[in-house]
PDB file of C-alpha atoms and ligand atoms in Angstrom:
ATOM      1  CA  MET C   1      16.406   4.578 -27.915  1.00 65.00           C
ATOM      2  CA  ILE C   2      13.102   2.854 -28.139  1.00 67.00           C
ATOM      3  CA  ILE C   3      10.904   3.132 -25.178  1.00 67.00           C
ATOM      4  CA  ARG C   4       8.334   0.473 -24.979  1.00 65.00           C
ATOM      5  CA  ILE C   5       5.213   1.283 -23.160  1.00 60.00           C
ATOM      6  CA  ARG C   6       3.289  -1.708 -22.133  1.00 56.00           C
ATOM      7  CA  ILE C   7      -0.379  -1.060 -22.045  1.00 53.00           C
ATOM      8  CA  ARG C   8      -1.939  -3.455 -19.673  1.00 49.00           C
ATOM      9  CA  SER C   9      -5.119  -4.782 -21.133  1.00 46.00           C
ATOM     10  CA  ARG C  10      -7.931  -3.454 -19.083  1.00 53.00           C
ATOM     11  CA  ALA C  11      -9.449  -6.156 -16.958  1.00 61.00           C
ATOM     12  CA  SER C  12     -12.835  -6.797 -18.429  1.00 77.00           C
ATOM     13  CA  GLY C  13     -15.976  -7.483 -16.534  1.00 89.00           C
ATOM     14  CA  ALA C  14     -18.071  -5.895 -13.881  1.00 92.00           C
ATOM     15  CA  THR C  15     -16.873  -5.474 -10.337  1.00 91.00           C
ATOM     16  CA  PHE C  16     -18.531  -7.823  -7.926  1.00 94.00           C
ATOM     17  CA  VAL C  17     -19.641  -6.052  -4.743  1.00 93.00           C
ATOM     18  CA  HIS C  18     -20.040  -8.357  -1.784  1.00 95.00           C
ATOM     19  CA  PRO C  19     -22.800  -7.307   0.652  1.00 93.00           C
ATOM     20  CA  MET C  20     -20.359  -7.647   3.538  1.00 91.00           C
ATOM     21  CA  ASP C  21     -17.155  -5.663   3.873  1.00 88.00           C
ATOM     22  CA  PRO C  22     -14.583  -7.153   4.068  1.00 91.00           C
ATOM     23  CA  ALA C  23     -15.756  -9.880   1.728  1.00 93.00           C
ATOM     24  CA  PRO C  24     -15.165 -13.496   2.700  1.00 96.00           C
ATOM     25  CA  ARG C  25     -13.688 -15.975   0.190  1.00 97.00           C
ATOM     26  CA  THR C  26     -16.283 -15.803  -2.528  1.00 98.00           C
ATOM     27  CA  ALA C  27     -16.767 -17.798  -5.711  1.00 98.00           C
ATOM     28  CA  VAL C  28     -18.670 -15.906  -8.404  1.00 98.00           C
ATOM     29  CA  LEU C  29     -20.269 -18.423 -10.753  1.00 98.00           C
ATOM     30  CA  ALA C  30     -21.132 -16.209 -13.699  1.00 96.00           C
ATOM     31  CA  ARG C  31     -19.536 -14.693 -16.771  1.00 94.00           C
ATOM     32  CA  GLY C  32     -18.633 -11.059 -17.105  1.00 94.00           C
ATOM     33  CA  PHE C  33     -17.148 -10.339 -13.693  1.00 95.00           C
ATOM     34  CA  ARG C  34     -13.604  -9.670 -12.652  1.00 92.00           C
ATOM     35  CA  GLY C  35     -12.145 -11.122  -9.518  1.00 90.00           C
ATOM     36  CA  SER C  36     -10.259  -9.514  -6.677  1.00 89.00           C
ATOM     37  CA  LYS C  37      -8.200 -10.736  -3.769  1.00 88.00           C
ATOM     38  CA  GLN C  38     -11.005 -12.549  -1.994  1.00 94.00           C
ATOM     39  CA  VAL C  39     -13.236 -13.059  -5.006  1.00 96.00           C
ATOM     40  CA  ARG C  40     -12.632 -15.634  -7.711  1.00 96.00           C
ATOM     41  CA  VAL C  41     -14.687 -15.865 -10.863  1.00 96.00           C
ATOM     42  CA  PHE C  42     -15.611 -19.267 -12.274  1.00 97.00           C
ATOM     43  CA  ALA C  43     -17.302 -18.361 -15.518  1.00 94.00           C
ATOM     44  CA  GLN C  44     -18.146 -21.982 -16.328  1.00 94.00           C
ATOM     45  CA  GLY C  45     -20.055 -22.425 -13.096  1.00 95.00           C
ATOM     46  CA  TRP C  46     -19.288 -24.787 -10.246  1.00 96.00           C
ATOM     47  CA  ASP C  47     -16.526 -27.268 -11.072  1.00 95.00           C
ATOM     48  CA  SER C  48     -13.582 -29.012  -9.387  1.00 95.00           C
ATOM     49  CA  GLN C  49     -11.547 -25.785  -9.410  1.00 95.00           C
ATOM     50  CA  ALA C  50     -14.280 -23.913  -7.631  1.00 96.00           C
ATOM     51  CA  ALA C  51     -14.564 -26.752  -5.121  1.00 95.00           C
ATOM     52  CA  ARG C  52     -10.815 -26.554  -4.444  1.00 96.00           C
ATOM     53  CA  PHE C  53     -11.143 -22.826  -3.796  1.00 96.00           C
ATOM     54  CA  GLN C  54     -13.408 -23.711  -0.837  1.00 96.00           C
ATOM     55  CA  PRO C  55     -15.467 -20.535  -0.845  1.00 97.00           C
ATOM     56  CA  ALA C  56     -17.263 -19.363   2.288  1.00 97.00           C
ATOM     57  CA  SER C  57     -19.726 -17.539   0.062  1.00 98.00           C
ATOM     58  CA  ILE C  58     -21.088 -18.203  -3.431  1.00 98.00           C
ATOM     59  CA  ALA C  59     -22.564 -15.642  -5.795  1.00 98.00           C
ATOM     60  CA  ALA C  60     -24.503 -16.952  -8.786  1.00 98.00           C
ATOM     61  CA  PRO C  61     -27.707 -16.697 -10.782  1.00 96.00           C
ATOM     62  CA  PHE C  62     -30.641 -18.454  -9.130  1.00 95.00           C
ATOM     63  CA  ASP C  63     -30.636 -21.372 -11.607  1.00 94.00           C
ATOM     64  CA  GLU C  64     -27.014 -22.183 -10.866  1.00 96.00           C
ATOM     65  CA  LEU C  65     -27.703 -22.118  -7.131  1.00 97.00           C
ATOM     66  CA  VAL C  66     -30.623 -24.497  -7.587  1.00 95.00           C
ATOM     67  CA  ARG C  67     -28.264 -26.865  -9.405  1.00 95.00           C
ATOM     68  CA  LEU C  68     -25.782 -26.589  -6.514  1.00 95.00           C
ATOM     69  CA  ALA C  69     -28.523 -27.200  -3.972  1.00 92.00           C
ATOM     70  CA  LYS C  70     -28.421 -30.858  -5.015  1.00 90.00           C
ATOM     71  CA  LEU C  71     -24.776 -31.147  -4.007  1.00 91.00           C
ATOM     72  CA  ASP C  72     -23.969 -31.312  -0.350  1.00 83.00           C
ATOM     73  CA  LEU C  73     -22.106 -28.010  -0.117  1.00 89.00           C
ATOM     74  CA  ARG C  74     -21.295 -26.513   3.222  1.00 84.00           C
ATOM     75  CA  LEU C  75     -20.897 -22.757   3.124  1.00 95.00           C
ATOM     76  CA  GLU C  76     -19.839 -20.765   6.137  1.00 96.00           C
ATOM     77  CA  HIS C  77     -21.044 -17.362   5.141  1.00 97.00           C
ATOM     78  CA  SER C  78     -23.720 -16.596   2.587  1.00 97.00           C
ATOM     79  CA  VAL C  79     -25.188 -17.003  -0.852  1.00 97.00           C
ATOM     80  CA  ILE C  80     -25.651 -14.046  -3.161  1.00 98.00           C
ATOM     81  CA  VAL C  81     -28.315 -14.481  -5.809  1.00 97.00           C
ATOM     82  CA  PHE C  82     -28.143 -12.537  -9.049  1.00 96.00           C
ATOM     83  CA  THR C  83     -31.480 -11.578 -10.538  1.00 93.00           C
ATOM     84  CA  TYR C  84     -31.504  -9.856 -13.912  1.00 88.00           C
ATOM     85  CA  GLU C  85     -33.463  -7.501 -16.055  1.00 72.00           C
ATOM     86  CA  GLY C  86     -36.507  -9.319 -17.389  1.00 71.00           C
ATOM     87  CA  GLN C  87     -36.590 -11.769 -14.495  1.00 80.00           C
ATOM     88  CA  PRO C  88     -38.738 -11.716 -11.415  1.00 84.00           C
ATOM     89  CA  GLY C  89     -37.066 -10.993  -8.102  1.00 89.00           C
ATOM     90  CA  LEU C  90     -36.629 -13.787  -5.588  1.00 93.00           C
ATOM     91  CA  SER C  91     -39.858 -15.123  -4.189  1.00 91.00           C
ATOM     92  CA  TYR C  92     -40.376 -16.280  -0.655  1.00 90.00           C
ATOM     93  CA  ASP C  93     -40.224 -19.909  -1.890  1.00 92.00           C
ATOM     94  CA  ASP C  94     -36.940 -19.263  -3.728  1.00 94.00           C
ATOM     95  CA  ARG C  95     -35.405 -17.938  -0.520  1.00 94.00           C
ATOM     96  CA  GLU C  96     -36.760 -20.863   1.449  1.00 93.00           C
ATOM     97  CA  LEU C  97     -35.230 -23.346  -0.995  1.00 94.00           C
ATOM     98  CA  LEU C  98     -31.816 -21.680  -0.748  1.00 95.00           C
ATOM     99  CA  TRP C  99     -31.993 -21.462   3.028  1.00 94.00           C
ATOM    100  CA  ARG C 100     -32.767 -25.163   3.293  1.00 93.00           C
ATOM    101  CA  ALA C 101     -29.988 -26.107   0.857  1.00 94.00           C
ATOM    102  CA  PHE C 102     -27.180 -23.953   2.231  1.00 95.00           C
ATOM    103  CA  GLY C 103     -28.201 -22.877   5.737  1.00 94.00           C
ATOM    104  CA  VAL C 104     -26.650 -19.432   5.353  1.00 96.00           C
ATOM    105  CA  PRO C 105     -28.125 -15.959   4.788  1.00 96.00           C
ATOM    106  CA  VAL C 106     -29.358 -15.135   1.283  1.00 96.00           C
ATOM    107  CA  PHE C 107     -28.605 -11.769  -0.313  1.00 97.00           C
ATOM    108  CA  GLU C 108     -30.256 -10.738  -3.555  1.00 96.00           C
ATOM    109  CA  GLN C 109     -28.515  -8.477  -6.064  1.00 95.00           C
ATOM    110  CA  ARG C 110     -30.231  -6.959  -9.120  1.00 91.00           C
ATOM    111  CA  LEU C 111     -28.005  -6.708 -12.147  1.00 91.00           C
ATOM    112  CA  GLY C 112     -28.379  -4.849 -15.412  1.00 87.00           C
ATOM    113  CA  PRO C 113     -27.512  -6.290 -18.827  1.00 87.00           C
ATOM    114  CA  LYS C 114     -23.772  -5.810 -18.346  1.00 89.00           C
ATOM    115  CA  ASN C 115     -23.786  -7.149 -14.788  1.00 92.00           C
ATOM    116  CA  GLU C 116     -23.861  -3.621 -13.443  1.00 89.00           C
ATOM    117  CA  LEU C 117     -25.176  -3.587  -9.909  1.00 90.00           C
ATOM    118  CA  LEU C 118     -28.570  -1.864  -9.733  1.00 89.00           C
ATOM    119  CA  ALA C 119     -29.646  -2.722  -6.222  1.00 91.00           C
ATOM    120  CA  MET C 120     -28.462  -4.944  -3.415  1.00 93.00           C
ATOM    121  CA  GLU C 121     -29.861  -6.497  -0.299  1.00 94.00           C
ATOM    122  CA  CYS C 122     -28.084  -5.577   2.935  1.00 93.00           C
ATOM    123  CA  GLU C 123     -27.566  -7.443   6.171  1.00 91.00           C
ATOM    124  CA  ALA C 124     -30.806  -6.042   7.598  1.00 92.00           C
ATOM    125  CA  HIS C 125     -32.668  -7.857   4.755  1.00 90.00           C
ATOM    126  CA  SER C 126     -35.301  -5.138   4.587  1.00 87.00           C
ATOM    127  CA  GLY C 127     -35.273  -4.389   0.898  1.00 87.00           C
ATOM    128  CA  LEU C 128     -32.681  -3.777  -1.789  1.00 89.00           C
ATOM    129  CA  HIS C 129     -30.622  -0.604  -1.582  1.00 90.00           C
ATOM    130  CA  VAL C 130     -30.483   1.071  -4.949  1.00 88.00           C
ATOM    131  CA  VAL C 131     -26.982   1.812  -6.117  1.00 84.00           C
ATOM    132  CA  HIS C 132     -27.581   4.725  -8.450  1.00 68.00           C
ATOM    133  CA  GLY C 133     -28.967   7.936  -7.079  1.00 52.00           C
ATOM    134  CA  PHE C 134     -32.574   8.366  -8.115  1.00 47.00           C
ATOM    135  CA  SER C 135     -35.914   8.832  -6.491  1.00 51.00           C
ATOM    136  CA  GLY C 136     -39.114   6.970  -7.037  1.00 56.00           C
ATOM    137  CA  ALA C 137     -42.452   6.875  -5.314  1.00 55.00           C
ATOM    138  CA  ARG C 138     -42.106   3.184  -4.533  1.00 72.00           C
ATOM    139  CA  LEU C 139     -38.800   3.507  -2.757  1.00 79.00           C
ATOM    140  CA  GLU C 140     -38.525   3.264   0.988  1.00 83.00           C
ATOM    141  CA  SER C 141     -36.387   6.122   2.180  1.00 82.00           C
ATOM    142  CA  ASP C 142     -36.320   5.721   5.949  1.00 85.00           C
ATOM    143  CA  VAL C 143     -32.901   4.835   7.343  1.00 89.00           C
ATOM    144  CA  CYS C 144     -32.328   1.094   7.168  1.00 91.00           C
ATOM    145  CA  ALA C 145     -31.402  -0.977  10.210  1.00 92.00           C
ATOM    146  CA  CYS C 146     -28.019  -1.585   8.562  1.00 92.00           C
ATOM    147  CA  GLY C 147     -27.251   2.137   8.765  1.00 90.00           C
ATOM    148  CA  ASN C 148     -27.154   2.662   4.996  1.00 87.00           C
ATOM    149  CA  ARG C 149     -29.240   5.718   4.072  1.00 86.00           C
ATOM    150  CA  SER C 150     -29.633   4.915   0.390  1.00 84.00           C
ATOM    151  CA  PRO C 151     -33.291   4.293  -0.549  1.00 85.00           C
ATOM    152  CA  ARG C 152     -34.538   0.747  -0.865  1.00 86.00           C
ATOM    153  CA  LEU C 153     -36.747  -1.170  -3.217  1.00 81.00           C
ATOM    154  CA  PRO C 154     -39.104  -3.529  -1.477  1.00 79.00           C
ATOM    155  CA  ARG C 155     -38.065  -7.128  -2.115  1.00 78.00           C
ATOM    156  CA  GLY C 156     -39.811  -8.945  -4.910  1.00 69.00           C
ATOM    157  CA  PRO C 157     -40.583  -6.529  -7.763  1.00 50.00           C
ATOM    158  CA  ARG C 158     -39.518  -7.444 -11.244  1.00 52.00           C
ATOM    159  CA  VAL C 159     -36.313  -6.012 -12.566  1.00 49.00           C
ATOM    160  CA  GLU C 160     -38.110  -4.272 -15.461  1.00 50.00           C
ATOM    161  CA  GLU C 161     -39.840  -2.108 -12.896  1.00 56.00           C
ATOM    162  CA  LEU C 162     -36.496  -1.215 -11.421  1.00 57.00           C
ATOM    163  CA  VAL C 163     -35.078  -0.304 -14.812  1.00 57.00           C
ATOM    164  CA  GLU C 164     -38.151   1.851 -15.407  1.00 60.00           C
ATOM    165  CA  LEU C 165     -37.491   3.600 -12.143  1.00 59.00           C
ATOM    166  CA  LEU C 166     -33.866   4.170 -13.090  1.00 60.00           C
ATOM    167  CA  ALA C 167     -34.763   5.634 -16.489  1.00 55.00           C
TER     168      ALA C 167
HETATM  169 ZN1  LIG J   1     -29.953  -1.778   4.759  1.00 79.43          ZN
END
């Protein structure tokens, strides 16, 4: 008797972590992520399929969100902005632009080269909670208004500085 063992190909891509739990219907407009029940990945960016999905929340790199700002999209929940190693964090003006375009809260997430989550903004919007355990002089370690005790990076520093801190 031949027993066949099917090895399911491991789903590739990083896990997207929505700042709110449970996550609303979210469209991730970037390569290298895997989806889940409420999260669909549109690696090509915003297109008719993504529009049909009718997300309440969109997660994408800043440039893609700026492109979408020209469309008249109505989101119910939030936008999540990916900033990457080698890029500056979101500026006040960036946030203002996104707020005016979408009218929903903006959450920044810092990603490493393989889309691994390094730090994420919480609902209290008072910095980015670092995901990996480490300590650094520049981290704020008082308990956040959101209740999460993990230390926070102040908003705005460049990702290289974060990677330095993680090293
Ligand atoms: Zn917090």
